[in-house]
Amino acid sequence: MIMSIRRSQPLNRIFEFYLPLLILSILPFLNGGESELARVIFLSFVSIYLLLFLRGRRKLPRWCLPICLVWVVFLFAALISTLFSISLTLSLPAFFELLGIFLYFFLFLVIVNRPSDLQIFSASVVLVGFILSLISLFYVFFPPSSLPGINLVYASFGHNHLSDYLMFVLPIIVVVFLRQKKRHLIIFSGLLVVFFFINFYLTFARAAIFIASLLMLTLVWMYKPPLKKVAFLLFLVFVPSIFILTFLVFSDTKFGSRIFETTIHESSWLRRQVIKPYRNDGRLEYWQQAYKGFQLRPLFGNGPGTFRITSSRFRSDSNVFSWFTHNSFLQASSEMGFLGLLAFGTLIFLSFSNISPPRINSPYAWPLFLGGVGSFVQSV
């Protein structure tokens, strides 16, 4: 196996990693992960699973205690914001979703208690990415008749948010490829790299493509692989990127804009992804809407999950509307006010400041760290 698990690893340790992620990989089949059943599975599974671990008296490392404390403060801010929300119907599910994310984070801290565990965790991340990529490819050729606009496998509008997950997968699988010595393992891992890059480019996520390119160049600089591997990776990074960016530049020409206006209501997935004028992005407008929402209720915010109401209220153009600000800090400030923003910023700072890949004796520390950096940059 490319990401071989040492024989000394007990079977139950491997099971601990794969079961939660395999359960999560089922959720996209349930109406893109947005059905009520998916929400129940998301929260109930981790609650029961975590209780089983705590019964085994698993201990948390001391370095993560401040992060958990800030998490509690962040959830408290989200709860207060929910109680004063402009829409309890939207804020309650959003609050429980945040609670579920914290429980999965806490579960990860309980399971991963030594550097060697990162190998199993990385393998499980890649496995789930493979499953999600297969689902996404299936939907490219057989578009779903009904799927929520925001999901992890298909671009109902905008880009495919599978790019958010593959931002973690790509550094891992590239490092696996760079570390191989035997010819058959180099070929197999290279095919996996190609597979994930194809799925990544099919998301047509402009910012993600740029960020991932920088991450790949960083890994090439760090590992200094043989020339053939360098040429292979640079080809995968630059040739498709230039091709896609050329279409994006074309989208902002008069001819491209004319095609966009005449085909905006068509259901062609490829045309919607390729022809996307940047001036129609609306991102700056969303940021202004979030700031106005923060000004309106600066202390507790408007409530988790309520930006869609804020966006509708402050939009200057009827077509510029979104559920999300496309900036995590502005989203936190608009929905949870100053206290939530402060807790969120502190949480991000502590998370990165407590992770030092050079001090972790695992070849997967750096790719996981770079995936986190890429995900963070993409969210701001």
Short mmCIF file of N, CA and C in Angstrom, two decimals, residues 222 352 354-362 364-370:
data_model
loop_
_atom_site.label_atom_id
_atom_site.label_comp_id
_atom_site.label_asym_id
_atom_site.label_seq_id
_atom_site.Cartn_x
_atom_site.Cartn_y
_atom_site.Cartn_z
N MET A 222 10.15 22.43 -1.02
CA MET A 222 10.53 21.78 0.23
C MET A 222 11.18 20.42 0.00
N PHE A 352 -3.27 27.76 14.67
CA PHE A 352 -2.05 27.77 13.86
C PHE A 352 -0.79 27.92 14.71
N ASN A 354 -0.22 26.76 17.64
CA ASN A 354 0.09 25.54 18.38
C ASN A 354 0.50 24.38 17.47
N ILE A 355 0.47 24.61 16.16
CA ILE A 355 0.87 23.57 15.22
C ILE A 355 2.24 23.93 14.66
N SER A 356 3.21 23.07 14.91
CA SER A 356 4.57 23.29 14.41
C SER A 356 5.03 22.03 13.69
N PRO A 357 4.81 21.95 12.37
CA PRO A 357 5.17 20.73 11.63
C PRO A 357 6.61 20.25 11.82
N PRO A 358 7.62 21.16 11.90
CA PRO A 358 8.99 20.67 12.09
C PRO A 358 9.19 19.86 13.37
N ARG A 359 8.35 20.12 14.39
CA ARG A 359 8.49 19.41 15.67
C ARG A 359 7.68 18.13 15.72
N ILE A 360 6.89 17.86 14.68
CA ILE A 360 6.06 16.66 14.63
C ILE A 360 6.75 15.62 13.77
N ASN A 361 7.03 14.47 14.33
CA ASN A 361 7.76 13.42 13.62
C ASN A 361 6.83 12.62 12.71
N SER A 362 6.36 13.29 11.67
CA SER A 362 5.48 12.64 10.70
C SER A 362 5.61 13.34 9.35
N TYR A 364 3.46 13.60 7.22
CA TYR A 364 2.16 14.15 6.83
C TYR A 364 1.79 15.40 7.61
N ALA A 365 2.70 15.85 8.49
CA ALA A 365 2.44 17.07 9.27
C ALA A 365 2.40 18.29 8.36
N TRP A 366 3.39 18.40 7.47
CA TRP A 366 3.45 19.56 6.58
C TRP A 366 2.28 19.62 5.59
N PRO A 367 1.95 18.53 4.89
CA PRO A 367 0.80 18.62 3.96
C PRO A 367 -0.51 18.96 4.66
N LEU A 368 -0.74 18.42 5.86
CA LEU A 368 -1.95 18.76 6.60
C LEU A 368 -1.94 20.23 7.01
N PHE A 369 -0.78 20.71 7.43
CA PHE A 369 -0.65 22.12 7.81
C PHE A 369 -0.89 23.03 6.61
N LEU A 370 -0.28 22.70 5.47
CA LEU A 370 -0.45 23.52 4.27
C LEU A 370 -1.90 23.48 3.79
#
